PDB file of C-alpha atoms and ligand atoms in Angstrom:
ATOM      1  CA  MET A 207      14.117  -6.913   4.340  1.00 96.00           C
ATOM      2  CA  LYS A 208      11.925  -4.082   3.082  1.00 98.00           C
ATOM      3  CA  PHE A 209       8.569  -4.157   1.338  1.00 98.00           C
ATOM      4  CA  ILE A 210       8.652  -2.717  -2.166  1.00 98.00           C
ATOM      5  CA  ILE A 211       5.058  -2.582  -3.283  1.00 98.00           C
ATOM      6  CA  GLY A 212       4.003  -1.239  -6.669  1.00 98.00           C
ATOM      7  CA  ASN A 213       0.513   0.088  -7.332  1.00 98.00           C
ATOM      8  CA  TRP A 214      -0.395   0.082 -11.025  1.00 98.00           C
ATOM      9  CA  LYS A 215      -3.753   1.772 -10.348  1.00 98.00           C
ATOM     10  CA  SER A 216      -5.943   1.768 -13.482  1.00 98.00           C
ATOM     11  CA  ASN A 217      -2.958   1.280 -15.768  1.00 98.00           C
ATOM     12  CA  GLY A 218      -1.275  -1.559 -17.605  1.00 97.00           C
ATOM     13  CA  ASP A 219      -2.167  -4.372 -19.938  1.00 98.00           C
ATOM     14  CA  ILE A 220      -1.268  -8.025 -20.369  1.00 97.00           C
ATOM     15  CA  ASP A 221       1.826  -7.302 -22.462  1.00 98.00           C
ATOM     16  CA  LYS A 222       3.186  -4.762 -19.973  1.00 98.00           C
ATOM     17  CA  LYS A 223       2.575  -7.129 -17.076  1.00 98.00           C
ATOM     18  CA  ASP A 224       4.243 -10.067 -18.849  1.00 97.00           C
ATOM     19  CA  SER A 225       7.251  -8.000 -19.758  1.00 97.00           C
ATOM     20  CA  MET A 226       7.628  -6.654 -16.188  1.00 98.00           C
ATOM     21  CA  ILE A 227       7.336 -10.118 -14.620  1.00 97.00           C
ATOM     22  CA  LYS A 228       9.867 -11.525 -17.089  1.00 97.00           C
ATOM     23  CA  SER A 229      12.345  -8.701 -16.475  1.00 97.00           C
ATOM     24  CA  LEU A 230      12.065  -9.028 -12.690  1.00 97.00           C
ATOM     25  CA  LYS A 231      12.621 -12.792 -12.764  1.00 96.00           C
ATOM     26  CA  SER A 232      16.405 -12.603 -12.668  1.00 95.00           C
ATOM     27  CA  VAL A 233      16.626  -9.841 -10.056  1.00 96.00           C
ATOM     28  CA  LYS A 234      18.504 -10.768  -6.888  1.00 95.00           C
ATOM     29  CA  THR A 235      16.923  -9.234  -3.829  1.00 96.00           C
ATOM     30  CA  ASN A 236      16.081 -10.039  -0.233  1.00 95.00           C
ATOM     31  CA  ASN A 237      13.196  -7.592  -0.286  1.00 97.00           C
ATOM     32  CA  LYS A 238       9.535  -8.492  -0.541  1.00 98.00           C
ATOM     33  CA  VAL A 239       8.399  -7.238  -3.943  1.00 98.00           C
ATOM     34  CA  ILE A 240       4.685  -7.058  -4.699  1.00 98.00           C
ATOM     35  CA  LEU A 241       2.899  -5.500  -7.669  1.00 98.00           C
ATOM     36  CA  CYS A 242      -0.734  -4.610  -7.043  1.00 98.00           C
ATOM     37  CA  MET A 243      -2.452  -4.949 -10.383  1.00 98.00           C
ATOM     38  CA  PRO A 244      -5.885  -4.157 -11.800  1.00 98.00           C
ATOM     39  CA  PHE A 245      -8.292  -7.089 -11.522  1.00 97.00           C
ATOM     40  CA  HIS A 246      -7.850  -8.355 -15.091  1.00 97.00           C
ATOM     41  CA  LEU A 247      -4.112  -8.819 -14.491  1.00 97.00           C
ATOM     42  CA  LEU A 248      -4.282 -10.824 -11.249  1.00 97.00           C
ATOM     43  CA  GLY A 249      -2.501 -14.160 -11.039  1.00 95.00           C
ATOM     44  CA  GLY A 250       1.004 -15.155 -12.052  1.00 93.00           C
ATOM     45  CA  GLY A 251       4.136 -13.684 -10.574  1.00 93.00           C
ATOM     46  CA  ASN A 252       7.379 -15.521  -9.869  1.00 95.00           C
ATOM     47  CA  SER A 253       9.928 -16.124  -7.123  1.00 95.00           C
ATOM     48  CA  VAL A 254      10.887 -12.421  -7.104  1.00 97.00           C
ATOM     49  CA  VAL A 255       7.530 -10.673  -7.413  1.00 97.00           C
ATOM     50  CA  GLU A 256       4.040 -11.470  -6.128  1.00 98.00           C
ATOM     51  CA  ILE A 257       0.859 -10.091  -7.625  1.00 98.00           C
ATOM     52  CA  GLY A 258      -1.516  -8.288  -5.265  1.00 98.00           C
ATOM     53  CA  ALA A 259      -4.858  -6.534  -5.747  1.00 98.00           C
ATOM     54  CA  GLN A 260      -5.932  -2.914  -5.261  1.00 98.00           C
ATOM     55  CA  ASP A 261      -9.353  -3.363  -3.686  1.00 98.00           C
ATOM     56  CA  ILE A 262     -11.667  -5.977  -2.201  1.00 98.00           C
ATOM     57  CA  SER A 263     -15.443  -6.063  -1.845  1.00 97.00           C
ATOM     58  CA  LEU A 264     -17.040  -5.298   1.493  1.00 95.00           C
ATOM     59  CA  TYR A 265     -19.266  -8.309   0.910  1.00 95.00           C
ATOM     60  CA  PRO A 266     -19.009 -12.071   0.402  1.00 94.00           C
ATOM     61  CA  ASN A 267     -20.043 -13.662  -2.923  1.00 95.00           C
ATOM     62  CA  GLY A 268     -23.568 -12.679  -3.897  1.00 97.00           C
ATOM     63  CA  ALA A 269     -25.671 -10.037  -5.595  1.00 98.00           C
ATOM     64  CA  TYR A 270     -23.066  -7.247  -5.580  1.00 97.00           C
ATOM     65  CA  THR A 271     -22.597  -6.334  -9.228  1.00 97.00           C
ATOM     66  CA  GLY A 272     -19.072  -5.275 -10.078  1.00 96.00           C
ATOM     67  CA  ASP A 273     -17.587  -6.325  -6.733  1.00 97.00           C
ATOM     68  CA  ILE A 274     -14.670  -8.739  -6.433  1.00 97.00           C
ATOM     69  CA  SER A 275     -15.005 -10.761  -3.232  1.00 98.00           C
ATOM     70  CA  GLY A 276     -12.285 -11.962  -0.911  1.00 98.00           C
ATOM     71  CA  GLN A 277     -12.943 -15.517  -2.008  1.00 98.00           C
ATOM     72  CA  MET A 278     -12.441 -14.506  -5.656  1.00 98.00           C
ATOM     73  CA  LEU A 279      -9.154 -12.804  -4.824  1.00 98.00           C
ATOM     74  CA  LYS A 280      -8.058 -15.894  -2.919  1.00 97.00           C
ATOM     75  CA  GLU A 281      -8.889 -18.039  -5.944  1.00 96.00           C
ATOM     76  CA  SER A 282      -6.690 -15.716  -8.022  1.00 96.00           C
ATOM     77  CA  ASN A 283      -3.806 -16.464  -5.630  1.00 96.00           C
ATOM     78  CA  VAL A 284      -3.827 -12.992  -4.154  1.00 98.00           C
ATOM     79  CA  LYS A 285      -2.003 -12.711  -0.804  1.00 98.00           C
ATOM     80  CA  TYR A 286      -1.981  -8.911  -0.466  1.00 98.00           C
ATOM     81  CA  VAL A 287      -4.602  -6.260  -1.193  1.00 98.00           C
ATOM     82  CA  ILE A 288      -4.446  -2.471  -0.942  1.00 98.00           C
ATOM     83  CA  VAL A 289      -7.389  -1.054   0.997  1.00 98.00           C
ATOM     84  CA  GLY A 290      -8.409   2.525   1.611  1.00 98.00           C
ATOM     85  CA  HIS A 291      -6.088   4.108  -0.914  1.00 98.00           C
ATOM     86  CA  SER A 292      -6.747   7.875  -0.929  1.00 97.00           C
ATOM     87  CA  GLU A 293      -8.140   7.567  -4.467  1.00 98.00           C
ATOM     88  CA  ARG A 294     -10.723   5.035  -3.202  1.00 98.00           C
ATOM     89  CA  ARG A 295     -11.514   7.278  -0.237  1.00 97.00           C
ATOM     90  CA  LYS A 296     -11.852  10.301  -2.555  1.00 97.00           C
ATOM     91  CA  TYR A 297     -13.646   8.912  -5.618  1.00 97.00           C
ATOM     92  CA  HIS A 298     -15.638   6.133  -3.933  1.00 97.00           C
ATOM     93  CA  ASN A 299     -16.333   7.774  -0.581  1.00 97.00           C
ATOM     94  CA  GLU A 300     -14.633   5.024   1.405  1.00 98.00           C
ATOM     95  CA  THR A 301     -14.696   5.811   5.108  1.00 98.00           C
ATOM     96  CA  ASN A 302     -12.441   4.431   7.834  1.00 98.00           C
ATOM     97  CA  GLU A 303     -15.248   2.057   8.758  1.00 98.00           C
ATOM     98  CA  ILE A 304     -15.497   0.690   5.220  1.00 98.00           C
ATOM     99  CA  VAL A 305     -11.712   0.338   5.107  1.00 98.00           C
ATOM    100  CA  ARG A 306     -11.726  -1.566   8.385  1.00 98.00           C
ATOM    101  CA  LYS A 307     -14.456  -3.911   7.191  1.00 97.00           C
ATOM    102  CA  LYS A 308     -12.634  -4.518   3.908  1.00 98.00           C
ATOM    103  CA  SER A 309      -9.452  -5.243   5.884  1.00 98.00           C
ATOM    104  CA  GLU A 310     -11.299  -7.741   8.069  1.00 97.00           C
ATOM    105  CA  ASN A 311     -12.792  -9.322   4.970  1.00 97.00           C
ATOM    106  CA  ALA A 312      -9.317  -9.699   3.463  1.00 98.00           C
ATOM    107  CA  ILE A 313      -7.987 -11.301   6.650  1.00 98.00           C
ATOM    108  CA  ALA A 314     -10.936 -13.705   6.766  1.00 97.00           C
ATOM    109  CA  ASN A 315      -9.796 -14.904   3.341  1.00 98.00           C
ATOM    110  CA  GLY A 316      -6.140 -15.251   4.279  1.00 98.00           C
ATOM    111  CA  ILE A 317      -5.153 -12.037   2.477  1.00 98.00           C
ATOM    112  CA  ILE A 318      -2.979  -9.351   4.101  1.00 98.00           C
ATOM    113  CA  PRO A 319      -4.479  -5.862   3.750  1.00 98.00           C
ATOM    114  CA  ILE A 320      -2.177  -2.936   2.965  1.00 98.00           C
ATOM    115  CA  ILE A 321      -4.094  -0.190   4.751  1.00 98.00           C
ATOM    116  CA  CYS A 322      -3.510   3.314   3.388  1.00 98.00           C
ATOM    117  CA  ILE A 323      -3.814   6.429   5.484  1.00 98.00           C
ATOM    118  CA  GLY A 324      -2.631  10.003   4.983  1.00 98.00           C
ATOM    119  CA  GLU A 325      -3.521  13.607   5.595  1.00 98.00           C
ATOM    120  CA  SER A 326      -4.846  16.038   2.995  1.00 97.00           C
ATOM    121  CA  GLU A 327      -3.052  19.238   2.080  1.00 97.00           C
ATOM    122  CA  THR A 328      -5.613  21.180   4.142  1.00 98.00           C
ATOM    123  CA  ASP A 329      -4.917  18.988   7.189  1.00 98.00           C
ATOM    124  CA  LYS A 330      -1.203  19.522   6.771  1.00 97.00           C
ATOM    125  CA  LYS A 331      -1.516  23.291   6.442  1.00 97.00           C
ATOM    126  CA  ALA A 332      -3.711  23.381   9.549  1.00 98.00           C
ATOM    127  CA  GLY A 333      -1.066  21.439  11.519  1.00 97.00           C
ATOM    128  CA  ARG A 334      -3.379  18.448  11.999  1.00 97.00           C
ATOM    129  CA  THR A 335      -1.224  15.752  10.382  1.00 98.00           C
ATOM    130  CA  MET A 336      -0.496  13.728  13.516  1.00 98.00           C
ATOM    131  CA  SER A 337      -4.025  13.680  14.904  1.00 98.00           C
ATOM    132  CA  VAL A 338      -5.530  12.917  11.485  1.00 98.00           C
ATOM    133  CA  VAL A 339      -3.221  10.008  10.646  1.00 98.00           C
ATOM    134  CA  LYS A 340      -3.508   8.527  14.120  1.00 98.00           C
ATOM    135  CA  LYS A 341      -7.290   8.545  13.976  1.00 98.00           C
ATOM    136  CA  MET A 342      -7.302   7.143  10.433  1.00 98.00           C
ATOM    137  CA  LEU A 343      -4.970   4.384  11.586  1.00 98.00           C
ATOM    138  CA  LEU A 344      -6.899   3.348  14.662  1.00 98.00           C
ATOM    139  CA  ASP A 345     -10.282   3.524  12.914  1.00 98.00           C
ATOM    140  CA  SER A 346      -9.177   1.660   9.772  1.00 98.00           C
ATOM    141  CA  ILE A 347      -7.272  -1.321  11.150  1.00 98.00           C
ATOM    142  CA  PRO A 348      -8.854  -4.734  11.767  1.00 97.00           C
ATOM    143  CA  LYS A 349      -9.523  -6.012  15.271  1.00 91.00           C
ATOM    144  CA  GLN A 350      -7.252  -8.994  14.663  1.00 93.00           C
ATOM    145  CA  GLY A 351      -4.961 -10.482  12.047  1.00 97.00           C
ATOM    146  CA  ASP A 352      -1.820  -9.253  10.311  1.00 98.00           C
ATOM    147  CA  PHE A 353      -1.817  -6.118   8.223  1.00 98.00           C
ATOM    148  CA  ILE A 354       0.548  -3.586   6.662  1.00 98.00           C
ATOM    149  CA  VAL A 355       0.168   0.182   6.994  1.00 98.00           C
ATOM    150  CA  ALA A 356       1.057   2.589   4.190  1.00 98.00           C
ATOM    151  CA  TYR A 357       1.426   6.237   5.153  1.00 98.00           C
ATOM    152  CA  GLU A 358       0.647   8.223   2.021  1.00 98.00           C
ATOM    153  CA  PRO A 359       0.151  11.969   2.411  1.00 98.00           C
ATOM    154  CA  CYS A 360      -2.537  12.812  -0.184  1.00 98.00           C
ATOM    155  CA  TRP A 361      -0.648  15.887  -1.332  1.00 97.00           C
ATOM    156  CA  ALA A 362       2.450  13.789  -2.131  1.00 97.00           C
ATOM    157  CA  ILE A 363       0.688  11.278  -4.387  1.00 97.00           C
ATOM    158  CA  GLY A 364       1.548  11.771  -8.041  1.00 96.00           C
ATOM    159  CA  THR A 365       2.817  15.303  -7.427  1.00 97.00           C
ATOM    160  CA  GLY A 366       6.578  14.852  -7.230  1.00 96.00           C
ATOM    161  CA  VAL A 367       6.483  16.631  -3.856  1.00 96.00           C
ATOM    162  CA  ILE A 368       7.430  14.610  -0.773  1.00 97.00           C
ATOM    163  CA  PRO A 369       7.586  15.412   2.936  1.00 98.00           C
ATOM    164  CA  THR A 370      10.986  16.140   4.463  1.00 98.00           C
ATOM    165  CA  THR A 371      12.929  13.292   6.057  1.00 98.00           C
ATOM    166  CA  ASN A 372      12.057  14.730   9.479  1.00 98.00           C
ATOM    167  CA  GLU A 373       8.354  14.862   8.632  1.00 98.00           C
ATOM    168  CA  ILE A 374       8.306  11.233   7.449  1.00 98.00           C
ATOM    169  CA  SER A 375      10.279  10.193  10.501  1.00 98.00           C
ATOM    170  CA  ALA A 376       7.893  11.998  12.882  1.00 98.00           C
ATOM    171  CA  VAL A 377       4.751  10.488  11.335  1.00 98.00           C
ATOM    172  CA  HIS A 378       6.204   6.966  11.246  1.00 98.00           C
ATOM    173  CA  GLU A 379       7.245   7.284  14.892  1.00 98.00           C
ATOM    174  CA  THR A 380       3.716   8.384  15.825  1.00 98.00           C
ATOM    175  CA  LEU A 381       2.244   5.432  13.911  1.00 98.00           C
ATOM    176  CA  PHE A 382       4.744   3.007  15.428  1.00 98.00           C
ATOM    177  CA  LYS A 383       3.956   4.216  18.944  1.00 98.00           C
ATOM    178  CA  ALA A 384       0.193   4.003  18.345  1.00 98.00           C
ATOM    179  CA  LEU A 385       0.593   0.443  17.042  1.00 98.00           C
ATOM    180  CA  SER A 386       2.920  -0.534  19.894  1.00 98.00           C
ATOM    181  CA  LYS A 387       0.355   0.654  22.415  1.00 97.00           C
ATOM    182  CA  ILE A 388      -2.108  -1.914  21.107  1.00 97.00           C
ATOM    183  CA  GLY A 389       0.469  -4.683  20.889  1.00 96.00           C
ATOM    184  CA  ARG A 390       0.997  -4.384  17.109  1.00 97.00           C
ATOM    185  CA  ASP A 391       4.594  -3.188  17.142  1.00 96.00           C
ATOM    186  CA  THR A 392       5.716  -5.653  14.442  1.00 97.00           C
ATOM    187  CA  THR A 393       3.335  -4.163  11.852  1.00 98.00           C
ATOM    188  CA  PRO A 394       5.269  -2.962   8.788  1.00 98.00           C
ATOM    189  CA  ILE A 395       4.777   0.763   8.125  1.00 98.00           C
ATOM    190  CA  LEU A 396       5.479   1.842   4.535  1.00 98.00           C
ATOM    191  CA  TYR A 397       5.824   5.293   3.033  1.00 98.00           C
ATOM    192  CA  GLY A 398       4.105   6.169  -0.260  1.00 98.00           C
ATOM    193  CA  GLY A 399       3.759   9.273  -2.414  1.00 98.00           C
ATOM    194  CA  SER A 400       6.135  10.275  -5.230  1.00 98.00           C
ATOM    195  CA  VAL A 401       8.735   7.630  -4.387  1.00 98.00           C
ATOM    196  CA  ASN A 402      11.270   7.440  -7.232  1.00 98.00           C
ATOM    197  CA  PRO A 403      14.745   6.022  -7.928  1.00 98.00           C
ATOM    198  CA  THR A 404      16.362   9.199  -6.601  1.00 98.00           C
ATOM    199  CA  ASN A 405      14.612   9.492  -3.228  1.00 98.00           C
ATOM    200  CA  ALA A 406      13.902   5.805  -2.430  1.00 98.00           C
ATOM    201  CA  SER A 407      17.163   5.050  -0.662  1.00 98.00           C
ATOM    202  CA  GLU A 408      16.948   8.023   1.713  1.00 98.00           C
ATOM    203  CA  ILE A 409      13.271   7.364   2.491  1.00 98.00           C
ATOM    204  CA  MET A 410      13.953   3.715   3.311  1.00 98.00           C
ATOM    205  CA  SER A 411      16.841   4.608   5.598  1.00 97.00           C
ATOM    206  CA  ILE A 412      14.467   6.539   7.905  1.00 98.00           C
ATOM    207  CA  ASN A 413      13.704   4.897  11.241  1.00 97.00           C
ATOM    208  CA  ASN A 414      10.381   2.978  11.296  1.00 98.00           C
ATOM    209  CA  VAL A 415      10.078   3.016   7.481  1.00 98.00           C
ATOM    210  CA  HIS A 416       9.784  -0.622   6.486  1.00 98.00           C
ATOM    211  CA  GLY A 417       9.365  -0.129   2.765  1.00 98.00           C
ATOM    212  CA  VAL A 418       7.593   1.895   0.118  1.00 98.00           C
ATOM    213  CA  LEU A 419       4.354   1.931  -1.844  1.00 98.00           C
ATOM    214  CA  VAL A 420       5.148   3.124  -5.342  1.00 98.00           C
ATOM    215  CA  GLY A 421       2.672   4.346  -7.969  1.00 98.00           C
ATOM    216  CA  GLY A 422       4.006   5.915 -11.171  1.00 98.00           C
ATOM    217  CA  ALA A 423       7.585   4.632 -10.812  1.00 98.00           C
ATOM    218  CA  SER A 424       6.379   1.015 -10.515  1.00 98.00           C
ATOM    219  CA  LEU A 425       4.978   1.013 -14.053  1.00 98.00           C
ATOM    220  CA  LYS A 426       8.372   0.792 -15.759  1.00 98.00           C
ATOM    221  CA  TYR A 427      11.142  -1.692 -15.071  1.00 98.00           C
ATOM    222  CA  ASP A 428      13.760   1.057 -15.515  1.00 98.00           C
ATOM    223  CA  THR A 429      12.335   3.033 -12.605  1.00 98.00           C
ATOM    224  CA  PHE A 430      11.044   0.159 -10.444  1.00 98.00           C
ATOM    225  CA  LEU A 431      14.301  -1.845 -10.404  1.00 98.00           C
ATOM    226  CA  PRO A 432      16.449   0.925  -8.839  1.00 98.00           C
ATOM    227  CA  ILE A 433      13.821   1.303  -6.085  1.00 98.00           C
ATOM    228  CA  ILE A 434      14.003  -2.442  -5.349  1.00 98.00           C
ATOM    229  CA  ASN A 435      17.782  -2.152  -5.256  1.00 97.00           C
ATOM    230  CA  ALA A 436      17.693   1.006  -3.106  1.00 96.00           C
ATOM    231  CA  ALA A 437      16.406  -0.942  -0.127  1.00 88.00           C
ATOM    232  CA  LYS A 438      19.089  -2.233   2.173  1.00 73.00           C
TER     233      LYS A 438
HETATM  234  P1  PGA B 160       2.869   7.830  -6.760  1.00 70.05           P
HETATM  235  O1  PGA B 160       1.600   7.058  -6.167  1.00 70.05           O
HETATM  236  O2  PGA B 160       4.082   7.028  -6.427  1.00 70.05           O
HETATM  237  O3  PGA B 160       2.613   7.905  -8.240  1.00 70.05           O
HETATM  238  O4  PGA B 160       2.890   9.184  -6.108  1.00 70.05           O
HETATM  239  C1  PGA B 160       1.673   6.416  -4.932  1.00 70.05           C
HETATM  240  C2  PGA B 160       0.368   5.774  -4.611  1.00 70.05           C
HETATM  241  O5  PGA B 160      -0.678   6.346  -4.935  1.00 70.05           O
HETATM  242  O6  PGA B 160       0.333   4.668  -4.020  1.00 70.05           O
END
């Protein structure tokens, strides 16, 4: 079983969601398929696909204009939430500490956080990938509770450029070892960044890759379905 998680980002509307959910309904798969939708499209789903969220407030219910609390997500039947996506870190200045607190907030509400980490192009060029991702991992994860990790190199997101198989394998091994050391060796570790129907199968055959986080290719049934089917 692999995790195939779509991230619609700030895209989509009710018609597109309905049509995707309807099309996926008859798909036969043993994989865990989740589509993380913008807030106005939360709820629904079917036996094949669950609907997740893309962010959660740092705070409980209260005077936090514009924030969606963990309790609100729970009420919308959300079981998974992306936290610390590189676009949140970049455009909303989310630090590892904020990501960790959001993850803990999700867990407190019975929601599994999908914690994103990944090096920048500058980090990669400077040969710092391993130390950067390891620190991001250890500083962003909750003290207790289940979570999922998504390794998403920033330079691979939306660019069509992906790391080599060896590079993905090396990073996932580093993450797996770091998690094992703290007794979290069953944590799923996903790869994300320019996953498409052509590269999905090879990526998911790499050791310690337990699924994929898919942006652009999750928006259309024609490109999302082959990725679901690519997972063995
Ligand atoms: P992409 O996005 O698949 O469009 O590169 C991945 C992501 O940002 O999660």
